[in-house]
PDB file of C-alpha atoms in Angstrom:
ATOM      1  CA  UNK J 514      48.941  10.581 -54.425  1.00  0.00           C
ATOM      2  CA  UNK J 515      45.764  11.568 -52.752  1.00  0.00           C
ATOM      3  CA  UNK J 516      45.931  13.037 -49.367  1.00  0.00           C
ATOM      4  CA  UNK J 517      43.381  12.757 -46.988  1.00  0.00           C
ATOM      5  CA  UNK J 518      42.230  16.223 -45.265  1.00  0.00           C
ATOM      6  CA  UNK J 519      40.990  14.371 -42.095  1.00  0.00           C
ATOM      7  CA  UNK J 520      44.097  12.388 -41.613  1.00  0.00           C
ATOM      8  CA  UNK J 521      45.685  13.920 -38.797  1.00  0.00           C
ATOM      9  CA  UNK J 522      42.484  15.130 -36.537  1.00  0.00           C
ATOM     10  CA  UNK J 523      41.105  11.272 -36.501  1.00  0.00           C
ATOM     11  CA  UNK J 524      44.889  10.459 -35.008  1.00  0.00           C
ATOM     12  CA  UNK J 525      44.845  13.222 -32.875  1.00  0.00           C
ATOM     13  CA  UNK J 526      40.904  11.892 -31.801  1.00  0.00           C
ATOM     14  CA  UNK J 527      42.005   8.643 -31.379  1.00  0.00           C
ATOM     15  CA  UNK J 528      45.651   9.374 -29.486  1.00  0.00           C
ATOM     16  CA  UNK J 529      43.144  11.431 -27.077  1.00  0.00           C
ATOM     17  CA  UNK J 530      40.686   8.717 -26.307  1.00  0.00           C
ATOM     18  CA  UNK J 531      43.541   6.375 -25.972  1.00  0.00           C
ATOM     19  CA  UNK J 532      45.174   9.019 -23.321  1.00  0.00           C
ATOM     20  CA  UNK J 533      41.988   8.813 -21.478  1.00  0.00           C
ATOM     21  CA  UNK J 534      41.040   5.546 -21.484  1.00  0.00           C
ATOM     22  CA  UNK J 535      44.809   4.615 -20.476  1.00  0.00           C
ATOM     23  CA  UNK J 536      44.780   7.432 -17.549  1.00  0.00           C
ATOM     24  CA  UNK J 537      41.662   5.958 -16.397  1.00  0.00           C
ATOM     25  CA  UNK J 538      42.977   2.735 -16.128  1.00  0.00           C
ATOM     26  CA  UNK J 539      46.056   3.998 -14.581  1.00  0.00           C
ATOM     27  CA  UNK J 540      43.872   6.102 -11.627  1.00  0.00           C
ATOM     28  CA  UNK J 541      41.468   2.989 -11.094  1.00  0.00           C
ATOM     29  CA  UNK J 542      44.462   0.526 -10.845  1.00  0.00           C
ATOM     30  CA  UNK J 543      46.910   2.331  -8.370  1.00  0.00           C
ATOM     31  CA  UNK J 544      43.385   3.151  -6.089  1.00  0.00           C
ATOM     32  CA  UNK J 545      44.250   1.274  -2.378  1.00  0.00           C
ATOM     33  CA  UNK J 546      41.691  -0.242  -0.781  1.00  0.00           C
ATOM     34  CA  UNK J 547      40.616   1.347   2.777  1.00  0.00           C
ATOM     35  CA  UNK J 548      39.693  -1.256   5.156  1.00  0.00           C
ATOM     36  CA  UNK J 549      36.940   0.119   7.597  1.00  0.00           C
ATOM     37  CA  UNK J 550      36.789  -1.502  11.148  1.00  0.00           C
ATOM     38  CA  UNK J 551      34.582  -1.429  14.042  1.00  0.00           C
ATOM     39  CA  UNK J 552      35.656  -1.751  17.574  1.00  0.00           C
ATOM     40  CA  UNK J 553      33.228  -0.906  21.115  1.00  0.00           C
ATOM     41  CA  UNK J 554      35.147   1.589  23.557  1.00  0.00           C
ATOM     42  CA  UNK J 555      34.722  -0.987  26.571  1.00  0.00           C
ATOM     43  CA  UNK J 556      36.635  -3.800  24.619  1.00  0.00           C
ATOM     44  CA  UNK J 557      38.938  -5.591  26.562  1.00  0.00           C
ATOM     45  CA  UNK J 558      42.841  -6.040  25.256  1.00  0.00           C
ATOM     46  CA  UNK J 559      43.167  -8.674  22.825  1.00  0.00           C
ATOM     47  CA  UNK J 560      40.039  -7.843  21.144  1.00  0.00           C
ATOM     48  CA  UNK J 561      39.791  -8.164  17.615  1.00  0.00           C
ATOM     49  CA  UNK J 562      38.210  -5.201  15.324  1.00  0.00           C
ATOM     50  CA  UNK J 563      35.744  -6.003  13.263  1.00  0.00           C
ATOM     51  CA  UNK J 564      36.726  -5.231   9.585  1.00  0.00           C
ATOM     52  CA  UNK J 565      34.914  -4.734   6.490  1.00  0.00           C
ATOM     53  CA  UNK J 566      36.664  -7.723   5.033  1.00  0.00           C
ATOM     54  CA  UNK J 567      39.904  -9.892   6.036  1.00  0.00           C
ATOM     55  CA  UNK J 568      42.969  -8.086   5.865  1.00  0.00           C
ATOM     56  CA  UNK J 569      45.805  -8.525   3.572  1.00  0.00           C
ATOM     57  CA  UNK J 570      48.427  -6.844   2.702  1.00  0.00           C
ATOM     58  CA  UNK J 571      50.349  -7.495  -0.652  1.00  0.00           C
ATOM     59  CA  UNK J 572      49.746  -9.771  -3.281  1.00  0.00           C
ATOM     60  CA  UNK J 573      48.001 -13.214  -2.195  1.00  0.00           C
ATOM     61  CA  UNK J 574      50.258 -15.886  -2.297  1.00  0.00           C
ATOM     62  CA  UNK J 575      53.195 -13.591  -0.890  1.00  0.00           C
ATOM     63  CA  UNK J 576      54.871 -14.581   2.503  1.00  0.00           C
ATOM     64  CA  UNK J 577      54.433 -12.295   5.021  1.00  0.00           C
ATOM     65  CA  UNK J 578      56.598 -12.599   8.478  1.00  0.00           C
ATOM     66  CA  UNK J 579      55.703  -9.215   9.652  1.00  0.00           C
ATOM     67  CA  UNK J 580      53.503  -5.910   9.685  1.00  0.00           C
ATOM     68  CA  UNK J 581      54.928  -2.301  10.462  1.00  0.00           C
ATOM     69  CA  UNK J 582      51.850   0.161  11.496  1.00  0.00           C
ATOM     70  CA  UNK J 583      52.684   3.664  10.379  1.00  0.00           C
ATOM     71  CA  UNK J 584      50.997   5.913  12.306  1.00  0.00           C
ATOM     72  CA  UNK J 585      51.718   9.395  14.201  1.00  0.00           C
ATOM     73  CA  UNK J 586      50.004   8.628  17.218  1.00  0.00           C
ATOM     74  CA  UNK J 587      52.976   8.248  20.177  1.00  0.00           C
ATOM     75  CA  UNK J 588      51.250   5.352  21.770  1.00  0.00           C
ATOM     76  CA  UNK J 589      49.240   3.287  19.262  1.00  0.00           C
ATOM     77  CA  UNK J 590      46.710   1.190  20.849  1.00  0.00           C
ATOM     78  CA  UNK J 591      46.326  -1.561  17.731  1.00  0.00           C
ATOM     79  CA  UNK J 592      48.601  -4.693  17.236  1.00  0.00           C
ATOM     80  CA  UNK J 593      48.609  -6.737  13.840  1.00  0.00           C
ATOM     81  CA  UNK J 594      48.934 -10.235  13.956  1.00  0.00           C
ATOM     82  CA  UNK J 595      49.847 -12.305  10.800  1.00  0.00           C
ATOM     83  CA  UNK J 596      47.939 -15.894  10.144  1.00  0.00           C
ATOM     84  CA  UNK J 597      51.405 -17.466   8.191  1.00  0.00           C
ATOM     85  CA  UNK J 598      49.208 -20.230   7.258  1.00  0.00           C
ATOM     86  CA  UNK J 599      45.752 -18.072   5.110  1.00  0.00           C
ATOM     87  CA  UNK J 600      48.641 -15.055   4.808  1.00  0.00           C
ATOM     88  CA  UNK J 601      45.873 -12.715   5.994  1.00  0.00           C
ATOM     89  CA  UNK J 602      46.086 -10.817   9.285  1.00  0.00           C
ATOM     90  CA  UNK J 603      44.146  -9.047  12.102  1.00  0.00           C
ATOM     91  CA  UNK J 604      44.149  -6.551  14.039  1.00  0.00           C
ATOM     92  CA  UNK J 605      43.480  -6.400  17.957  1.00  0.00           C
ATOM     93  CA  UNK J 606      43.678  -4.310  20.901  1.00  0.00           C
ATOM     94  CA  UNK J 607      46.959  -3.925  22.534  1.00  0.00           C
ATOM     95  CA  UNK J 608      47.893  -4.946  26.158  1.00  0.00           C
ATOM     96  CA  UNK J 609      47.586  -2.351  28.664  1.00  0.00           C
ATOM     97  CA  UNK J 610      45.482  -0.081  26.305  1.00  0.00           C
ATOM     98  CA  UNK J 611      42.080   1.363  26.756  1.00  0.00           C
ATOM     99  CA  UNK J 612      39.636   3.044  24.074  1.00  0.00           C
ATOM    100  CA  UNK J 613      37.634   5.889  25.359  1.00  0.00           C
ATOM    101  CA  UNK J 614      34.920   7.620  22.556  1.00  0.00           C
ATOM    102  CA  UNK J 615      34.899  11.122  23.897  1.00  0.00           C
ATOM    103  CA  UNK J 616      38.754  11.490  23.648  1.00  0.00           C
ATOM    104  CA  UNK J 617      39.174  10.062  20.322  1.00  0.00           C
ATOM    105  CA  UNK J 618      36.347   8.526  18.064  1.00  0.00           C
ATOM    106  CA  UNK J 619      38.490   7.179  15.226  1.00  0.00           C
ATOM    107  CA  UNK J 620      41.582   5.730  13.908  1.00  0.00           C
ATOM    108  CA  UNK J 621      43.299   6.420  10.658  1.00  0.00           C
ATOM    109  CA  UNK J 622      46.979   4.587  10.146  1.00  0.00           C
ATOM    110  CA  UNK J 623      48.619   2.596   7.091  1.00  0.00           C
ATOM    111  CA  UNK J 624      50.105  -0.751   7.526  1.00  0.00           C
ATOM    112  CA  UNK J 625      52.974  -1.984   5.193  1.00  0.00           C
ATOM    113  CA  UNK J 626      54.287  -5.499   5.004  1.00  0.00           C
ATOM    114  CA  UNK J 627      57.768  -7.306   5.343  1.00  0.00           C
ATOM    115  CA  UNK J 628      58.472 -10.601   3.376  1.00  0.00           C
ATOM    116  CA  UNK J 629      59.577 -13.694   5.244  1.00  0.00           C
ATOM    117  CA  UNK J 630      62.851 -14.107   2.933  1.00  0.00           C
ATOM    118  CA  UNK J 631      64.052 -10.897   1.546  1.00  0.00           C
ATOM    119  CA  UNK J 632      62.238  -8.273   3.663  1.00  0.00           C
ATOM    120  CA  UNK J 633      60.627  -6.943   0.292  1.00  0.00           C
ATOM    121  CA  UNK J 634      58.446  -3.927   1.511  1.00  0.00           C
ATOM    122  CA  UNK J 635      54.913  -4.085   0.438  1.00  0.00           C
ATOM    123  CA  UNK J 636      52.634  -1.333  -0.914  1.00  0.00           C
ATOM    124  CA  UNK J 637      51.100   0.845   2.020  1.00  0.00           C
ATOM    125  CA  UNK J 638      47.600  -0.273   2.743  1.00  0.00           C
ATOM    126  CA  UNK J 639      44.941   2.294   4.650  1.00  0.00           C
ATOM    127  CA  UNK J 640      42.947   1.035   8.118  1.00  0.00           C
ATOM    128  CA  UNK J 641      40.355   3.232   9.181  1.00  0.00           C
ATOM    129  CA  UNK J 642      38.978   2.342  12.582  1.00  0.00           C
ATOM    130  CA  UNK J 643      35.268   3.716  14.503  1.00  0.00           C
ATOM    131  CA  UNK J 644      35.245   3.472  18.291  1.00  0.00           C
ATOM    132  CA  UNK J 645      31.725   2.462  19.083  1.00  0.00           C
ATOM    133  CA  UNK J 646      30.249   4.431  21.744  1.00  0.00           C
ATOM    134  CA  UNK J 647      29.358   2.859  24.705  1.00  0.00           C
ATOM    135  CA  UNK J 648      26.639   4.008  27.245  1.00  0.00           C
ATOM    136  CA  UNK J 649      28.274   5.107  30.383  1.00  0.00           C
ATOM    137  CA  UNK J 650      25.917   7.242  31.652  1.00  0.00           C
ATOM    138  CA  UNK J 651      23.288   4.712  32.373  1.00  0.00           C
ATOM    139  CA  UNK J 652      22.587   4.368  35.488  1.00  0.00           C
ATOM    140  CA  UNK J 653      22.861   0.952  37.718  1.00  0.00           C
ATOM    141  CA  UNK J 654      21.068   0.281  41.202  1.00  0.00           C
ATOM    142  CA  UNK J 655      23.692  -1.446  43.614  1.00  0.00           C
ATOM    143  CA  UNK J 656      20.639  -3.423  44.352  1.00  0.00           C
ATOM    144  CA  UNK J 657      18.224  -5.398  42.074  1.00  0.00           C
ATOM    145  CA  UNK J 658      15.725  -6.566  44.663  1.00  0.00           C
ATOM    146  CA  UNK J 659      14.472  -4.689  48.034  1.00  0.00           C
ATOM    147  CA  UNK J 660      12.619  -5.878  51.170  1.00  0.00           C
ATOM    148  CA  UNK J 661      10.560  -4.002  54.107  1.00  0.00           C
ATOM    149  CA  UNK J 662       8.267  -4.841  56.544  1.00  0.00           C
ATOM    150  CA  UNK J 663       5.960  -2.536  57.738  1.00  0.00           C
ATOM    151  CA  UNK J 664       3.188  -2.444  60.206  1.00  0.00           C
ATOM    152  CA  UNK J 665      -0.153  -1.939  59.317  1.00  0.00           C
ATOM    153  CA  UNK J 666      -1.906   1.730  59.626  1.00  0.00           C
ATOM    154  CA  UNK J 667       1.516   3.231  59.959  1.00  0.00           C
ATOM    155  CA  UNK J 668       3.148   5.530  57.674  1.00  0.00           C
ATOM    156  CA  UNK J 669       6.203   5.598  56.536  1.00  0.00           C
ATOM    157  CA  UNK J 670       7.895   8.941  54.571  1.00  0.00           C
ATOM    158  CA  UNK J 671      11.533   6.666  54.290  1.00  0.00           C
ATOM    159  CA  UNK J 672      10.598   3.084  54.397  1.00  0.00           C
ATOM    160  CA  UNK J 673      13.276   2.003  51.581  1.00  0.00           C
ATOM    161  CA  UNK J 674      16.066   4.451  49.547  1.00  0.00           C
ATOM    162  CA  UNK J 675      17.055   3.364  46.240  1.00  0.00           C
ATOM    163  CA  UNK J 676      20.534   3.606  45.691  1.00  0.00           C
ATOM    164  CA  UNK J 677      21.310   4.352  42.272  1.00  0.00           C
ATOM    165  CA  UNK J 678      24.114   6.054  40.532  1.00  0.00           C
ATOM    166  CA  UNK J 679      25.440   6.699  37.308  1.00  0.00           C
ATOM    167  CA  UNK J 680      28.596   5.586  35.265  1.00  0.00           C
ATOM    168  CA  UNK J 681      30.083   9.310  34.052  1.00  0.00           C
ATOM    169  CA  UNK J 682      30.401  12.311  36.367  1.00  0.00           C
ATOM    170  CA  UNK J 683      28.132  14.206  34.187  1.00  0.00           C
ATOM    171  CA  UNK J 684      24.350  14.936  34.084  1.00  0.00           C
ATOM    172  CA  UNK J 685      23.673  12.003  31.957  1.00  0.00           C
ATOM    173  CA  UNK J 686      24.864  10.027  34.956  1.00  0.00           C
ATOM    174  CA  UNK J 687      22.634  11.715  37.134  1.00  0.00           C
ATOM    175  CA  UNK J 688      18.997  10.192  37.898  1.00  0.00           C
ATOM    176  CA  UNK J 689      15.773  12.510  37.411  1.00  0.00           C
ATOM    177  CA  UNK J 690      12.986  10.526  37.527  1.00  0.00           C
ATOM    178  CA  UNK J 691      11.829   7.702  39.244  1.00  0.00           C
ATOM    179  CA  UNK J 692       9.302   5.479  38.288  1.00  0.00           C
ATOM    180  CA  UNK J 693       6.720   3.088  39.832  1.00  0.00           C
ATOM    181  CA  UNK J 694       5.479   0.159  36.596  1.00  0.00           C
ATOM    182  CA  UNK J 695       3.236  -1.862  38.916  1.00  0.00           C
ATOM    183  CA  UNK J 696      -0.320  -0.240  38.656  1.00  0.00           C
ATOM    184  CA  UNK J 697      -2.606   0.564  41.650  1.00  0.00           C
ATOM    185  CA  UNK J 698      -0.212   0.701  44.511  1.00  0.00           C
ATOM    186  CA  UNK J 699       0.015   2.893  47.803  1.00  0.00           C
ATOM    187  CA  UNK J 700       3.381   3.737  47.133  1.00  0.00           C
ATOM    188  CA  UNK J 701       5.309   6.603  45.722  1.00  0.00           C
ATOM    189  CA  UNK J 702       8.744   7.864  44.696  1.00  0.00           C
ATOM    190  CA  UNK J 703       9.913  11.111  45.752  1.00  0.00           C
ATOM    191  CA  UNK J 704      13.043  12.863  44.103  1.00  0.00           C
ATOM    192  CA  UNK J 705      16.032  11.426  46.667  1.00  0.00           C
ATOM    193  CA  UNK J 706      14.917   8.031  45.932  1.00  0.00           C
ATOM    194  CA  UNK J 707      13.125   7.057  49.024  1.00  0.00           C
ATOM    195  CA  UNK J 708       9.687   5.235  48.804  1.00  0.00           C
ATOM    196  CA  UNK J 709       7.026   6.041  50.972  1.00  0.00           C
ATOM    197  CA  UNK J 710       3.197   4.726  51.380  1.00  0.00           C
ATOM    198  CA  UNK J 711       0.610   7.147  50.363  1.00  0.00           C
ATOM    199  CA  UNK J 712      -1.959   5.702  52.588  1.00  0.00           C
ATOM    200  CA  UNK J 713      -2.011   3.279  56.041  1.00  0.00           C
ATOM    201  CA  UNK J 714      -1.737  -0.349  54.933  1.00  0.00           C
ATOM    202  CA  UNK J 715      -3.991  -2.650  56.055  1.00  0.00           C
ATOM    203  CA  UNK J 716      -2.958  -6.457  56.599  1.00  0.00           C
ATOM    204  CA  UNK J 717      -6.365  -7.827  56.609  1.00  0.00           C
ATOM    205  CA  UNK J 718      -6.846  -6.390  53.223  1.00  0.00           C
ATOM    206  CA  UNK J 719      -3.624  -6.795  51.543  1.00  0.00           C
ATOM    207  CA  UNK J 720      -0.243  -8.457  53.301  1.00  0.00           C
ATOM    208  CA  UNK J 721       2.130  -8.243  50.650  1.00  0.00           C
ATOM    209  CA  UNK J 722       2.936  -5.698  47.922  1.00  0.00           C
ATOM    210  CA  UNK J 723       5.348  -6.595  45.000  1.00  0.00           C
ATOM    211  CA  UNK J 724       6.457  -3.187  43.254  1.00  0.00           C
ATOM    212  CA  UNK J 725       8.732  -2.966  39.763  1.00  0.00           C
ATOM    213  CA  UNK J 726      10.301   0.037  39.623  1.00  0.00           C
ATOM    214  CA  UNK J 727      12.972   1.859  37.159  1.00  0.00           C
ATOM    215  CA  UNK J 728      14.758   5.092  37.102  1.00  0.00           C
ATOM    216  CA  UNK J 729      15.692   7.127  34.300  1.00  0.00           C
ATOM    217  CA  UNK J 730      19.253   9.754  33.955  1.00  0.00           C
ATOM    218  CA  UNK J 731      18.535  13.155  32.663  1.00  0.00           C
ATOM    219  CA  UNK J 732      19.760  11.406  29.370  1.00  0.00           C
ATOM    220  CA  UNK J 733      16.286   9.534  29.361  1.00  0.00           C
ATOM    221  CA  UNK J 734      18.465   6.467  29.563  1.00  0.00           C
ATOM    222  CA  UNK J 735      16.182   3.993  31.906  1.00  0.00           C
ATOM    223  CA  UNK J 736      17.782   1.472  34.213  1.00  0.00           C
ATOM    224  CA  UNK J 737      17.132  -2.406  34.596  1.00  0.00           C
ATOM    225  CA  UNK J 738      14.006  -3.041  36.715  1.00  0.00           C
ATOM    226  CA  UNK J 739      14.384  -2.980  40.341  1.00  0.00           C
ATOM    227  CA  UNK J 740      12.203  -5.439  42.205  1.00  0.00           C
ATOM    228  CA  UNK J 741      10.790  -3.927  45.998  1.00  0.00           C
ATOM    229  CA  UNK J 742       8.939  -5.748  48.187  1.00  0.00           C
ATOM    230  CA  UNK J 743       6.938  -4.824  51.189  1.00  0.00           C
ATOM    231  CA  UNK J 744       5.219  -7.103  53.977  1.00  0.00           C
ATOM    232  CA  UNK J 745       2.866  -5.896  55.754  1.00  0.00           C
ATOM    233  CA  UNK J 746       2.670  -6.805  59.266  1.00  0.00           C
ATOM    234  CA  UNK J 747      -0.166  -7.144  61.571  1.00  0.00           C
ATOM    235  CA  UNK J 748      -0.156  -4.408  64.492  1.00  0.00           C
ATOM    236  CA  UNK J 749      -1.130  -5.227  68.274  1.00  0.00           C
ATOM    237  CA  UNK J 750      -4.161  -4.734  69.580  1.00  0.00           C
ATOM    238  CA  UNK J 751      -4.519  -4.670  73.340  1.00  0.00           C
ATOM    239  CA  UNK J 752      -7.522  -6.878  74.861  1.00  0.00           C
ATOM    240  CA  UNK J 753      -7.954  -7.362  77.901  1.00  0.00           C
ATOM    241  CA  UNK J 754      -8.244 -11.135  79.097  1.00  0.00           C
ATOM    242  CA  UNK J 755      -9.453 -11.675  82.872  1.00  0.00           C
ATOM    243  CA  UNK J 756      -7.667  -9.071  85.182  1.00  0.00           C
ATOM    244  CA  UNK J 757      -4.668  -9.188  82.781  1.00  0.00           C
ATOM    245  CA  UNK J 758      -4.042  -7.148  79.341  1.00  0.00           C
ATOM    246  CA  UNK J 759      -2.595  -8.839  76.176  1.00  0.00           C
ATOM    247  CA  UNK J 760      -1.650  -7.684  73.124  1.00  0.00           C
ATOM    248  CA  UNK J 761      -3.537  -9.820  70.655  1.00  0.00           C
ATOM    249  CA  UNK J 762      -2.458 -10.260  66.870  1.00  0.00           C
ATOM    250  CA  UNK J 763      -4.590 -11.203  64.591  1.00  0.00           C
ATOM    251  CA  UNK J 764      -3.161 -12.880  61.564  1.00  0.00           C
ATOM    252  CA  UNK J 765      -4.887 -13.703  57.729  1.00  0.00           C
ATOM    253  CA  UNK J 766      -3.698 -16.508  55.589  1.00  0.00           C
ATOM    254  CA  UNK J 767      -1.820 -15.939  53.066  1.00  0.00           C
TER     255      UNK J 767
END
């Protein structure tokens, strides 16, 4: 009988490929799916996070009665909720629970499930959950719309304040700038908010002024527009009439 000199490296070859290609399969297989969710920091409770895709635990077809989050956060803000009838589930915002992005920007917990029947444990399945941040620093006027009358060749250093503040207690939430849109007026800003004319108005020219304004936080986070506007009243002028003085206003259509 011939031997073969090659016998035993090409079954030592092919035993090694087969390793490989088997532990491959093996790593590939028993890989979990991470669901990745979405959720805004100002959602109310009951809110649903938006996942990546629907979530279900276990093999489809299985009946699942219930979900147990494992998780070593004390108090866990998330809820899941099974749909018995697609045997998928979500997962919402708890009662009495608030998200906040500076104090805690994500959530990472596993969620295993129970079978309706015979309580058979499912495999552990990984949620990972982003708090979207929400702007709280910009800044909101108590007041969208403003109205002053004013008499004509008068000025006026604090005809109307803008009150403005911020939502955080931080210099984002602060306002440092203020800003005039309309074009061509004789108005200004100055840094506590109060608007002022830069020059005497004059009714016969001009009896109404209609100013958009904005402010911006130290953020450069602008707020909605803030609608001012100013009437311009005639003054008195005192005629006399006979042997008896008047005080005559003159007044312009509109």
């Amino acid at each position: 009988m011939i031997s073969t000199p090659f016998k035993l490296p090409v079954v030592w070859i092919l035993s090694r490929w087969t390793y490989l290609i088997l532990a491959t399969f093996i790593v590939f297989s028993c890989e979990k799916h991470v669901y990745h969710g979405l959720i805004r920091e100002d959602a109310s409770p009951g809110t649903e996070v938006d996942l990546d895709m629907r979530l279900r635990v276990g093999q489809q077809g299985d009946d699942v009665c219930s979900y147990t989050v494992l998780s070593s956060m004390q108090n866990f803000p998330f809820k899941v909720i099974p749909d018995h009838s697609s045997g998928t589930a979500r997962i919402v915002l708890g009662k009495r629970f608030n998200l906040n992005y500076e104090r805690r920007k994500q959530y990472n917990f596993e969620i295993e499930a129970h079978g309706c029947h015979d309580d058979v444990e499912s495999a552990l399945e990984s949620v990972h959950i982003d708090v979207i941040d929400v702007d709280d620093s910009a800044l909101e006027s108590k007041q969208r719309s403003y109205y002053a009358e004013v008499i004509e060749g008068k000025s006026y250093e604090k005809l109307i304040h803008l009150d403005v503040t911020g939502g955080e207690v931080d210099v984002f939430g602060e306002v440092c700038a203020y800003r005039i849109l309309t074009p061509g007026v004789p108005f200004e800003v100055d840094a506590d908010g109060f608007i002022r004319n830069t020059e005497p108005l004059d009714h016969s020219k001009k009896h109404r002024y209609s100013l958009a304004l904005t402010t911006a936080n130290c953020g450069s986070h602008d707020s909605e527009r803030i609608v001012v506007d100013v009437e311009v009243k005639a003054s008195c002028r005192p005629r006399w009439i006979g042997r008896n003085l008047f005080c005559v206003v003159t007044f312009t259509e509109l």
